[in-house]
Coordinates of C-alpha atoms (C1' of nucleotides) in Angstrom, one line a residue:
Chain A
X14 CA -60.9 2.3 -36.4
X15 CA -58.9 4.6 -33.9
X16 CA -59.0 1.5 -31.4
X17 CA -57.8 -0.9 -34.1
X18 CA -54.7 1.4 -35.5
X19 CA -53.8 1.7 -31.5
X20 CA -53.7 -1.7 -30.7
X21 CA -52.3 -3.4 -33.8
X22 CA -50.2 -1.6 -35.9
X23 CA -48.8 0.4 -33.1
X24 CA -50.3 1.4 -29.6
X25 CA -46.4 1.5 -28.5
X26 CA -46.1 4.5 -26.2
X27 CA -44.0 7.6 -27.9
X28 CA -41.6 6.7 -24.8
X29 CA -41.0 3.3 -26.3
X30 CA -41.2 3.3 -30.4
X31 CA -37.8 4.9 -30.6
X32 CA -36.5 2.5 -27.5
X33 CA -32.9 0.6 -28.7
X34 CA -33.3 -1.8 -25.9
X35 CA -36.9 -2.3 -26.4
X36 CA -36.8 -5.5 -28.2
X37 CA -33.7 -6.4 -26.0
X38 CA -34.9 -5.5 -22.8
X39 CA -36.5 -6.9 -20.1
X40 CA -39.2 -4.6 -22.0
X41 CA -39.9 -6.7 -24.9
X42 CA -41.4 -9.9 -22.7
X43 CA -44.3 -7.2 -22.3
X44 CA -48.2 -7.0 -24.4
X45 CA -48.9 -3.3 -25.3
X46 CA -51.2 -3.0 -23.2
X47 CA -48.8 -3.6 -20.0
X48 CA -46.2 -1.4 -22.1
X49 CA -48.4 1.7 -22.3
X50 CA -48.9 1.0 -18.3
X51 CA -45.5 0.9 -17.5
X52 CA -44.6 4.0 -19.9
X53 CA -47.0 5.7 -18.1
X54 CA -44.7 5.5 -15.1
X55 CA -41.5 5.2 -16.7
X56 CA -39.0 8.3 -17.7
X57 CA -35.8 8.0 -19.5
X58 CA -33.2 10.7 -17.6
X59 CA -29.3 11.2 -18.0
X60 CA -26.7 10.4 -15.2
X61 CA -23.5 12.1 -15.3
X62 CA -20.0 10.1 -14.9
X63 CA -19.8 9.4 -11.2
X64 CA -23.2 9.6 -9.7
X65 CA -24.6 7.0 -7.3
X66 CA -27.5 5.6 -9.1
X67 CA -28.2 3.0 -6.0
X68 CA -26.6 3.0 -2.4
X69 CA -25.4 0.4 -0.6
X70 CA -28.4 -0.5 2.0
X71 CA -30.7 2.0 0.8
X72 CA -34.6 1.3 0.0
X73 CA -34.6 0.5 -3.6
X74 CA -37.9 2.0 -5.2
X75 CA -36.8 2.1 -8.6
X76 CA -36.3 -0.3 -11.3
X77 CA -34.0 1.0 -14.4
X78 CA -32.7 -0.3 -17.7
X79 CA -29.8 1.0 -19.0
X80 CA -30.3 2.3 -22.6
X81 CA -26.9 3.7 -22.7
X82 CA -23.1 3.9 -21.2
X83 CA -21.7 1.8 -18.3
X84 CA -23.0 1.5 -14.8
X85 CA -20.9 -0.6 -12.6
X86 CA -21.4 -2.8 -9.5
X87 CA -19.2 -2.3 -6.5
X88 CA -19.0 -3.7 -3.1
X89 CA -16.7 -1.7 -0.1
X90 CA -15.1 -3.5 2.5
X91 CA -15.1 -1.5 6.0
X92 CA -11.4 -0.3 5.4
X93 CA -12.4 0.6 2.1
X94 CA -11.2 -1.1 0.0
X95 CA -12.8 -1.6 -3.4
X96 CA -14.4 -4.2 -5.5
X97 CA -15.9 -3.8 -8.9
X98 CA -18.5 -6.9 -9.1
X99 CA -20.3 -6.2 -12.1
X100 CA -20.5 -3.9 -15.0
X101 CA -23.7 -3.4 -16.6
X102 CA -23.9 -2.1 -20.4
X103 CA -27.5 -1.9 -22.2
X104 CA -29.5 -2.9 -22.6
X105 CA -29.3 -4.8 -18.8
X106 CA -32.0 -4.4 -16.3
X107 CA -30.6 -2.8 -12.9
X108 CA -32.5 -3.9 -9.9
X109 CA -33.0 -6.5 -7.3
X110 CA -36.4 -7.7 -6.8
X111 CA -37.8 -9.4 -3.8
X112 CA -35.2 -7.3 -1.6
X113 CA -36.2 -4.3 0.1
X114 CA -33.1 -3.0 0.0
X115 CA -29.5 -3.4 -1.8
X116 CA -26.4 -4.6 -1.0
X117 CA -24.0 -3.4 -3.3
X118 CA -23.6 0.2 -5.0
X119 CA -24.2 0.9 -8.7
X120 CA -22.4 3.9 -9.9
X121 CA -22.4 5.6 -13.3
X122 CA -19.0 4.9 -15.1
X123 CA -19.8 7.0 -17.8
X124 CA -22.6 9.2 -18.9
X125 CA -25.2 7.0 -18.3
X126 CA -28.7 7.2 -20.0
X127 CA -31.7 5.2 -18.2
X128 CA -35.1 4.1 -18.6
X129 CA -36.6 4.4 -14.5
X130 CA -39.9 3.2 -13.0
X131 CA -41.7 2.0 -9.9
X132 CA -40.8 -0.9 -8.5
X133 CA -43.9 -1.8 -7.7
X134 CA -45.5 -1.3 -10.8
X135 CA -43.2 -3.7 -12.3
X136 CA -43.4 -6.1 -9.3
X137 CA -47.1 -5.7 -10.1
X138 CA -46.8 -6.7 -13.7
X139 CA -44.1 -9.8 -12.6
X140 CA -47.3 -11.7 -11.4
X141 CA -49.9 -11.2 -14.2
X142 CA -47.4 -11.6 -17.0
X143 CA -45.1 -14.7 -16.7
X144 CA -42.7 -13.9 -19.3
X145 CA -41.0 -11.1 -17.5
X146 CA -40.2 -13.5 -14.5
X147 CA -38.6 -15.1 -17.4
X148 CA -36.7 -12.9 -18.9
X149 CA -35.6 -11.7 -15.4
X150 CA -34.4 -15.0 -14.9
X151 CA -32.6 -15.4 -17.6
X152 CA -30.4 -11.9 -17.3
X153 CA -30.2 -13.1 -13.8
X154 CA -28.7 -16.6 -15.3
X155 CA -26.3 -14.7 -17.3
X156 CA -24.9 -11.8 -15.0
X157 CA -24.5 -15.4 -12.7
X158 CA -22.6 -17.3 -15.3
X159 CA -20.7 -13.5 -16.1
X160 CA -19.9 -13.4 -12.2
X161 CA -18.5 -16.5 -12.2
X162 CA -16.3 -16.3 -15.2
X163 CA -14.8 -13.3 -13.4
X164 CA -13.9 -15.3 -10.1
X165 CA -11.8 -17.8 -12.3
X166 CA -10.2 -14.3 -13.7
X167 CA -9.9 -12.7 -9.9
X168 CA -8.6 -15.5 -8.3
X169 CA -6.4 -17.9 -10.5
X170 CA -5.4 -15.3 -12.9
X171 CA -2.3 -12.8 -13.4
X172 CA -1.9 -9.7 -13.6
X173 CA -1.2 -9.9 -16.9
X174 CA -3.9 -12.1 -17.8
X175 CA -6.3 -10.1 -15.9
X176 CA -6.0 -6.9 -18.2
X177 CA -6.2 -8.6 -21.2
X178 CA -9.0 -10.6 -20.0
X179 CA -10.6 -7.0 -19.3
X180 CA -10.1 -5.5 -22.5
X181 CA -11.3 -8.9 -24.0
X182 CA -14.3 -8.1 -22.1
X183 CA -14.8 -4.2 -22.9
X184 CA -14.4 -5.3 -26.7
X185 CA -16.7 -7.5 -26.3
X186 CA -18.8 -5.7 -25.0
X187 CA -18.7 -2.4 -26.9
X188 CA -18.9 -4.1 -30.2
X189 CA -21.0 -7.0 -29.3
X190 CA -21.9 -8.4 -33.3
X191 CA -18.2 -7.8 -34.3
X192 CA -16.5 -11.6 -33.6
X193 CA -13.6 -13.6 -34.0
X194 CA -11.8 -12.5 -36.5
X195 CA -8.7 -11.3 -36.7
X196 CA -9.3 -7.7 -37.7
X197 CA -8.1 -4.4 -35.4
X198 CA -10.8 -3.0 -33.3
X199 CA -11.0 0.4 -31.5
X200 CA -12.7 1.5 -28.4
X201 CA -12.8 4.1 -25.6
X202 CA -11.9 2.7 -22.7
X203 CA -15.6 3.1 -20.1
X204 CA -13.7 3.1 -16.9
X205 CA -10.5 4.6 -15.3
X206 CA -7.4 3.1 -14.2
X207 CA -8.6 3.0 -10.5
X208 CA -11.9 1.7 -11.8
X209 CA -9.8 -1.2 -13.9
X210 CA -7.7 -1.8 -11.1
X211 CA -11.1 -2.3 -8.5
X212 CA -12.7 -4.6 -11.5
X213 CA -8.9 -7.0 -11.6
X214 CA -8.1 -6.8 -8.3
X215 CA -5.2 -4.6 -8.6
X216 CA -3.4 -1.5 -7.6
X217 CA -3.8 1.5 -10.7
X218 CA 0.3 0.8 -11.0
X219 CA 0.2 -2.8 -12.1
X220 CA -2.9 -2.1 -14.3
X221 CA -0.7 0.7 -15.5
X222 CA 2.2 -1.2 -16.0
X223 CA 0.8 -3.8 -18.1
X224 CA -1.0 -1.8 -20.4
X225 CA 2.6 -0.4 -20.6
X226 CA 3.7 -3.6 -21.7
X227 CA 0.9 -4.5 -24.3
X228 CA 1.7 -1.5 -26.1
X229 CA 5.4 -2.3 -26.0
X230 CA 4.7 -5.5 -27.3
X231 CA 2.6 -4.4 -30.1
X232 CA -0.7 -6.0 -29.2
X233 CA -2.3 -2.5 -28.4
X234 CA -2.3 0.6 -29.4
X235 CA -3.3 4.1 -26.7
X236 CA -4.3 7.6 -27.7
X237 CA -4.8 9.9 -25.0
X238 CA -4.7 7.2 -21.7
X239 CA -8.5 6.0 -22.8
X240 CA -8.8 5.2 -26.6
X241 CA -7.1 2.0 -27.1
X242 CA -6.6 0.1 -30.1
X243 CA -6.5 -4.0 -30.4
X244 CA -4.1 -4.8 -32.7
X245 CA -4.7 -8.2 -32.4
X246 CA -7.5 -9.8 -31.5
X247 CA -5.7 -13.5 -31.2
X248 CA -2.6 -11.9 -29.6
X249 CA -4.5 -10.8 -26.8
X250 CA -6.6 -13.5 -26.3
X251 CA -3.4 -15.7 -26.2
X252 CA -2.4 -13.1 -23.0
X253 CA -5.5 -14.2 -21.3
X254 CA -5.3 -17.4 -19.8
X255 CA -8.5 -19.2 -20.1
Chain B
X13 CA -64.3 -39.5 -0.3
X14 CA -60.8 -40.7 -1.7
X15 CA -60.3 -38.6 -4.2
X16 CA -60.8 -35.8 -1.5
X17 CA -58.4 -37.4 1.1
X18 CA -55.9 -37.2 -1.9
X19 CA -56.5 -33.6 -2.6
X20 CA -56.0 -32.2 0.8
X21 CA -54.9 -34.0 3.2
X22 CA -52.2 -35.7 1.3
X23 CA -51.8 -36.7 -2.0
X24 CA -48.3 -36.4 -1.0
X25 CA -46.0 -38.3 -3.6
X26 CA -44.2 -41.0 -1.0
X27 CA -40.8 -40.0 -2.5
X28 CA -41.8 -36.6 -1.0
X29 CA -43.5 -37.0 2.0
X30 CA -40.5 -37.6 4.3
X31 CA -38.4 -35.4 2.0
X32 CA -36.2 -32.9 4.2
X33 CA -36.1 -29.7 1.8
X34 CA -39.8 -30.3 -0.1
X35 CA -40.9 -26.9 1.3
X36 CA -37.9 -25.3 0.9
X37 CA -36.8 -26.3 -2.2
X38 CA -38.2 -25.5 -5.9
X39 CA -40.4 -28.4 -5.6
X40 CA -42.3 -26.1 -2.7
X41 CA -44.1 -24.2 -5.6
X42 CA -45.8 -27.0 -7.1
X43 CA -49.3 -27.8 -6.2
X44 CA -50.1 -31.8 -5.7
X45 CA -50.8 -32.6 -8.9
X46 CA -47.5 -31.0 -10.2
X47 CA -45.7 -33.2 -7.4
X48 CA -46.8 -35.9 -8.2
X49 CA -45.9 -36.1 -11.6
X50 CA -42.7 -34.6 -10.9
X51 CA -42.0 -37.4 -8.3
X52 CA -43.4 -40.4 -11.1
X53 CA -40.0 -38.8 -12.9
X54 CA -37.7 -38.7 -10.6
X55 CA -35.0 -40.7 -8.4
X56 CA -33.2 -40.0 -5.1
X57 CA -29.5 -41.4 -5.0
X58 CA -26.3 -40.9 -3.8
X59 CA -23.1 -39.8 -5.3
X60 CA -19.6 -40.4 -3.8
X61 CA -17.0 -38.1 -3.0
X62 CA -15.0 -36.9 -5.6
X63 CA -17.7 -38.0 -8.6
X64 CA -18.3 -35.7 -11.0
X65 CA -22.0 -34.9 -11.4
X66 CA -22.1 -32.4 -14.3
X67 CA -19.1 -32.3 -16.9
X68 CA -18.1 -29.0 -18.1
X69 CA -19.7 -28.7 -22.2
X70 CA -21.4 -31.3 -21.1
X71 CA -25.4 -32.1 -22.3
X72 CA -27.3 -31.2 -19.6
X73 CA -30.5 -33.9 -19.2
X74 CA -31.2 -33.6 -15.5
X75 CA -32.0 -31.4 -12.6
X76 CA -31.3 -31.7 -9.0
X77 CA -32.0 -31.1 -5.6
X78 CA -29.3 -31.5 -3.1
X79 CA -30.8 -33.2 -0.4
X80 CA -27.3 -33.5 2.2
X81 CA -23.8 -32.8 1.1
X82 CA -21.8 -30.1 -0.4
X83 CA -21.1 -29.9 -3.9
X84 CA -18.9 -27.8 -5.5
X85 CA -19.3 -26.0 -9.1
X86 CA -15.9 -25.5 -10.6
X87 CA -14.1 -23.6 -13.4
X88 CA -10.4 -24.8 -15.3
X89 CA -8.3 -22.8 -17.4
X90 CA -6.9 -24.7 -20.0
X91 CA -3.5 -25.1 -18.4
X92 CA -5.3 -26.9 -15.1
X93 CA -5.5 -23.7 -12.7
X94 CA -9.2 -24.5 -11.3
X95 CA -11.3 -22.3 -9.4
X96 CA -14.3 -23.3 -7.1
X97 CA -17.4 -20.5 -8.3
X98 CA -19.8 -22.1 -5.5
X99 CA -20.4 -24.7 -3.4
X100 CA -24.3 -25.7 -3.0
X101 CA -25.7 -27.1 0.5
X102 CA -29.5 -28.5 0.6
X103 CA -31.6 -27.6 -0.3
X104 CA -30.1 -26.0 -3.4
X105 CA -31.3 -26.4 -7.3
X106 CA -28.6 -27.9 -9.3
X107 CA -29.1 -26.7 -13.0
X108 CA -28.9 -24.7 -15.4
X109 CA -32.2 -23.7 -17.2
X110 CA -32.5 -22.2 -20.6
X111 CA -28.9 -23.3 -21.6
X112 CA -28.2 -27.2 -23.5
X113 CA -25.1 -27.2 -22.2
X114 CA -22.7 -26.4 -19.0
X115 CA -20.0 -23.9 -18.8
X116 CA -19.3 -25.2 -15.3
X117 CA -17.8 -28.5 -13.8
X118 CA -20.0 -29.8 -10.5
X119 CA -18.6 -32.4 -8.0
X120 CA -18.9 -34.1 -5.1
X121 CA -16.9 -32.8 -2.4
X122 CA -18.6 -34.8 0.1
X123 CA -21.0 -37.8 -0.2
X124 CA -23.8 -36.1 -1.6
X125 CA -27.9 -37.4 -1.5
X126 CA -29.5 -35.5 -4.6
X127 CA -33.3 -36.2 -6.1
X128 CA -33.1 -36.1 -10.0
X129 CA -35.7 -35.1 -12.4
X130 CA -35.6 -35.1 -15.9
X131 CA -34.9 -31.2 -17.3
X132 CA -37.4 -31.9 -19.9
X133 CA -39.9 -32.2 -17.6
X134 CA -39.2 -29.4 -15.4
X135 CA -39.0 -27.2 -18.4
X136 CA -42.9 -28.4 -18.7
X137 CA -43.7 -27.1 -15.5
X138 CA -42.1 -23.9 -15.2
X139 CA -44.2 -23.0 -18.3
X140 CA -47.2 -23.9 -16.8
X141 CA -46.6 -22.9 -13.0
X142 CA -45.1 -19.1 -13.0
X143 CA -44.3 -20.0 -9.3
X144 CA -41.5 -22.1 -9.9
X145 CA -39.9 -19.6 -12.3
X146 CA -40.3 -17.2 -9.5
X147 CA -38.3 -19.6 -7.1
X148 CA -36.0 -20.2 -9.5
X149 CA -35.3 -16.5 -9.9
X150 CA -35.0 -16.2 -6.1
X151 CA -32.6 -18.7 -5.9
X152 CA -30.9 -17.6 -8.7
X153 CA -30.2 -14.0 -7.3
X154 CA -29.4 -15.5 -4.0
X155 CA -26.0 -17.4 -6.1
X156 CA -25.6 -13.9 -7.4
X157 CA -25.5 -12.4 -4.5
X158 CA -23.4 -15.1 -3.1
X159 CA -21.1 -14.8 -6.0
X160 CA -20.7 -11.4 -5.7
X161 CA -19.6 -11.4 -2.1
X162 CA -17.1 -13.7 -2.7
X163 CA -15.5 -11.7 -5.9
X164 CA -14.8 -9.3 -2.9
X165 CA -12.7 -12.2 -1.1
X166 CA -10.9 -12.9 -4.3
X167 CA -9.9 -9.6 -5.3
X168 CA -9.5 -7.5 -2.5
X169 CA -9.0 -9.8 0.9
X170 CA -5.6 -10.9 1.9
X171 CA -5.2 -14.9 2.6
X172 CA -5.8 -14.6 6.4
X173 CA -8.6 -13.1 5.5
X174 CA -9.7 -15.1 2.9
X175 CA -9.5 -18.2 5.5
X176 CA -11.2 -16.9 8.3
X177 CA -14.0 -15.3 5.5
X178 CA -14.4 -19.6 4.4
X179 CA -14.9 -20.8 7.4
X180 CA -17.4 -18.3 8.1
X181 CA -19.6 -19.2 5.4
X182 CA -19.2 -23.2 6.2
X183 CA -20.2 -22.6 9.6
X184 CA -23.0 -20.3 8.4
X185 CA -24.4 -23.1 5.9
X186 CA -24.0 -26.3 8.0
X187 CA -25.3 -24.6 11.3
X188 CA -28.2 -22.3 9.8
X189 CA -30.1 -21.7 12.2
X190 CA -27.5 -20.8 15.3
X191 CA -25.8 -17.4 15.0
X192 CA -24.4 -14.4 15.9
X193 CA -24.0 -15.1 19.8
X194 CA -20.7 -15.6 20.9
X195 CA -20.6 -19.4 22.2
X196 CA -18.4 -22.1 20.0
X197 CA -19.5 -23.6 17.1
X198 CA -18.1 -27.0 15.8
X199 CA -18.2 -28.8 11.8
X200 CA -16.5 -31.3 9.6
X201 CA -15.3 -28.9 6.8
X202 CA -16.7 -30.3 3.6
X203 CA -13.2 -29.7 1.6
X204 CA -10.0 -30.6 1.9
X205 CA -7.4 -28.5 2.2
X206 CA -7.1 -28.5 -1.9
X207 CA -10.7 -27.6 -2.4
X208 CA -9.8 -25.1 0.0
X209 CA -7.2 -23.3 -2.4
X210 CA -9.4 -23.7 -5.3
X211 CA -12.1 -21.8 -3.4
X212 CA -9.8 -18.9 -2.2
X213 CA -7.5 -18.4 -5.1
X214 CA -4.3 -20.2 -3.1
X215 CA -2.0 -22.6 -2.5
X216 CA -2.7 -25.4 -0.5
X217 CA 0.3 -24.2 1.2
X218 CA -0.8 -20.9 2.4
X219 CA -4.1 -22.4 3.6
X220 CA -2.3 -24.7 6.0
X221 CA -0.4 -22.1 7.3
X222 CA -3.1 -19.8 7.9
X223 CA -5.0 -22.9 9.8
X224 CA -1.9 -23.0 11.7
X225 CA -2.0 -19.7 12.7
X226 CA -5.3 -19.4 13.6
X227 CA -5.1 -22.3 15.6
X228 CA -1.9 -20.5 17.4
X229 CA -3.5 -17.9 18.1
X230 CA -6.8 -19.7 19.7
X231 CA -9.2 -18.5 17.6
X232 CA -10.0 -22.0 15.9
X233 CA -9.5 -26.0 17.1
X234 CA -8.4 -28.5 14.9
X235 CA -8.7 -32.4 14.7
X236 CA -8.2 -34.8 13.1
X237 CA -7.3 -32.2 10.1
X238 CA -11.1 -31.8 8.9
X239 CA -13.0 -31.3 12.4
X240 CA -12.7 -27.4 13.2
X241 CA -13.9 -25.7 16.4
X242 CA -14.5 -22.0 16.0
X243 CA -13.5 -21.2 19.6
X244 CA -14.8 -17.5 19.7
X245 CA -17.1 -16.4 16.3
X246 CA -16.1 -12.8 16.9
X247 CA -13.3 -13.6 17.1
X248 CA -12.9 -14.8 13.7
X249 CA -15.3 -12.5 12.2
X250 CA -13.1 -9.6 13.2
X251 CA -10.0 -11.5 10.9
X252 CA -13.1 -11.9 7.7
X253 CA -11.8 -8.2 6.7
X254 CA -15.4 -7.0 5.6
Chain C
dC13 C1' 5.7 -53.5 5.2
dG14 C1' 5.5 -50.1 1.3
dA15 C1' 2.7 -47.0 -1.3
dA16 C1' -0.5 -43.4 -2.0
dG17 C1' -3.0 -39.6 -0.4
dT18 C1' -3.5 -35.7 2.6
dG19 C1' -1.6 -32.2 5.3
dT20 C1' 2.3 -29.4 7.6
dT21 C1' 6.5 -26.9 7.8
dG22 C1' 10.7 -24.6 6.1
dA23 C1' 13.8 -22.0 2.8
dG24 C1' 14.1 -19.1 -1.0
dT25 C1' 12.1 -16.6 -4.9
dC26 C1' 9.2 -13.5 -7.3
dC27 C1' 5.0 -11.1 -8.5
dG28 C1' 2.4 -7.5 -7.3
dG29 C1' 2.0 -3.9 -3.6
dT30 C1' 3.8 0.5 -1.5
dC31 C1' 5.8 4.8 -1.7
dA32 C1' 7.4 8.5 -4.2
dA33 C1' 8.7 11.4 -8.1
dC34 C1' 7.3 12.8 -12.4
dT35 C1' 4.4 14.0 -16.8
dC36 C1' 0.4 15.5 -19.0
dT37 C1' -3.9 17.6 -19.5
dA38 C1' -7.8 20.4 -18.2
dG39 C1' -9.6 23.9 -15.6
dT40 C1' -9.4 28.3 -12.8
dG41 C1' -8.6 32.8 -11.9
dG42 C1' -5.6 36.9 -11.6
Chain D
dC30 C1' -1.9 35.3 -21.4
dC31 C1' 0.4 32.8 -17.9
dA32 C1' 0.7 30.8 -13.2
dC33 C1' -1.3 27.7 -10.4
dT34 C1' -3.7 23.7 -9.0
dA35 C1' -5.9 19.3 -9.2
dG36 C1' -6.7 14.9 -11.2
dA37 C1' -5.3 11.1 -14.0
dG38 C1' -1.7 8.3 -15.5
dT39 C1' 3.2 6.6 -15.8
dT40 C1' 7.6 5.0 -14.1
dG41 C1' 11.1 3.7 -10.8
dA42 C1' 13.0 1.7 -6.4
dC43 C1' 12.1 -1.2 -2.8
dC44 C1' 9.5 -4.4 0.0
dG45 C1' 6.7 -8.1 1.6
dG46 C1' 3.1 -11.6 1.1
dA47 C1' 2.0 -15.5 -1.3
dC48 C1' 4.1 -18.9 -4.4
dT49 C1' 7.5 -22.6 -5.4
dC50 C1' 10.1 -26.4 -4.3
dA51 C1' 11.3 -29.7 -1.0
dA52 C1' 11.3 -32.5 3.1
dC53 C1' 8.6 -34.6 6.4
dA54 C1' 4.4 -36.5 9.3
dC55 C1' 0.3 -39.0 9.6
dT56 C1' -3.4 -42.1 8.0
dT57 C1' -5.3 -45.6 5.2
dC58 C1' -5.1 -49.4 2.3
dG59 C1' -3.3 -53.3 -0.1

DNA sequence: CGAAGTGTTGAGTCCGGTCAACTCTAGTGG
DNA sequence: CCACTAGAGTTGACCGGACTCAACACTTCG
């Protein structure tokens, strides 16, 4: 009766039941049996705005998904300067199986909150349970098809084209169900100006300055530097090439 | 007696048998069987220059593997500014699984030898071989990766940089196996100087000159306008930025 | 031969970078 | 409490690298 109750109705570790991304995550292609398993070496922990999560060309031993905040990707060039390549909200997986080691540094944009365990536990469970090469595969699909949209953006857009494609993207992003219409929406802004200008391609001035110029021209709105306020949606996405 | 012969030594599909990338492509997950009814499905041919192969919102029916050639997956903004996200060499997977549609354009920027398969069914087999997920996922982190790199060139390198960083990567992909010492190393560039633009986020204009210069300054031979001699690798690895 | 396509070169312009001054806020410590 | 500092962001003046526009060279093809 005890054994039923745990496997049917729920044998979902107390780590999990309450889990956001669960469903969402790379998470929800596993059986309970292979969630209690990886609970087991799991632990949800809290990053602060800034931290190194993963250095460039160091032994990666841990797996994550983010359950909350904004981690993003960069790459360094010798001289060093800086380029944002990715930004990864929840509930994304962060990793990069069948490599030893990474090449790019993931950094905590925000307060970050995580779900962490072994890699190879879950490089374990890849090869007995088929659907989480799948759902790897598929996040892997997206973040390609994502990395792609944003070389069009880096290389063939302007400057002002490139901001409002990245507050397109934030909004997007922060209110993922909210769509289309033509209705204001509000949102903090997850990065700074240096971090914008590192994601575009740009120096903090020119980010600066066109932000400047949105808000002259009445398509946003900005409290205190990082609340900003879309006046209109269509407006903006007029300013954005595409 | 036969049925043995088949099993083990070959019951290599004919269409394979001589096939260049069979071991290193996807198809180098699939056991006999699987290969042979793959190969009953598919059909090698050859596309010319400048033919599109996959239209952008376009149904997607077939997969590929690129047997010789380069093709080159591209992007337009609605006002014709085009960017090149990728360029695939053999023995690259052309596709896009999970997904009825592409976001991208792909073309021939050379003469290109492909061996098409219906997506249908390779969608069959993935479900029922977990190993060609898994080299799907490889490859598909390898584009990321790729991709990634060469958001750095767009955002962050100058366009003497950005030139010296392309021909890099063609003489990395047509000449795999040589590298790193110091003698010369000599190719047909797969684009033409337009390509070339669309790839770094420049004008035809600017990649001229920056030919021209390094060409004055003896780091590169030209002939003919596509045949390019890397005189000294160092050379132009020290003008890549990195 | 002319025409079309590809590539090079020059002259001038402009967008975004550089450098610098300034504002604003938050935090620190006497 | 205020003075001081440090960090983030804005704004202005100037500059330069890449773009634009245009002319020209070379090859291929009809």
């Amino acid at each position: 009766m005890e054994l039923r109750k745990d496997i049917h109705t729920n044998g979902i570790p107390v780590l999990c039941v309450s889990c956001e991304v669960r469903h969402r995550g790379v998470c929800g292609a596993l059986d309970p049996d292979q969630l209690i398993a990886l609970a087991k070496a799991s632990h949800k922990h809290t990053i602060k705005e800034g931290e190194e999560l993963i250095g460039d060309a160091e032994q990666i031993d841990v797996y994550s998904n983010v359950l909350a905040g904004v981690v993003k990707l960069t790459k360094t060039l010798s001289d060093g300067r800086q380029q944002i390549v990715g930004l990864q909200f929840a509930p994304d997986f962060l990793g990069r199986p069948f490599r030893k080691e990474s090449s790019i540094n993931a950094e905590a944009a925000t307060e970050v909150s995580l779900c962490s365990f072994p890699k190879a536990t879950m490089d374990r469970m890849m090869q007995e349970q088929p659907g989480l090469e799948n759902r790897l595969l598929q996040q892997a699909l997206i973040e390609l098809d994502d990395a792609r949209d944003w070389m069009v953006t880096l290389g063939r857009k302007t400057a002002a084209e490139k901001v409002a494609s990245f507050l397109l993207l934030i909004a997007r992003n922060i209110d993922p169900e909210r769509e289309a219409n033509g209705r204001s929406i509000a949102f903090d802004l997850p990065l700074t100006r240096a971090d914008i200008a590192d994601f575009l391609g740009l120096t903090i001035e020119t980010v600066s300055r066109q932000l400047t110029r949105l808000r002259a021209d009445n398509v946003i709105r900005i409290e205190n530097n990082r609340h900003v306020t879309v006046e209109n949606i269509d407006r903006l996405r007029g300013r954005a090439g595409n």
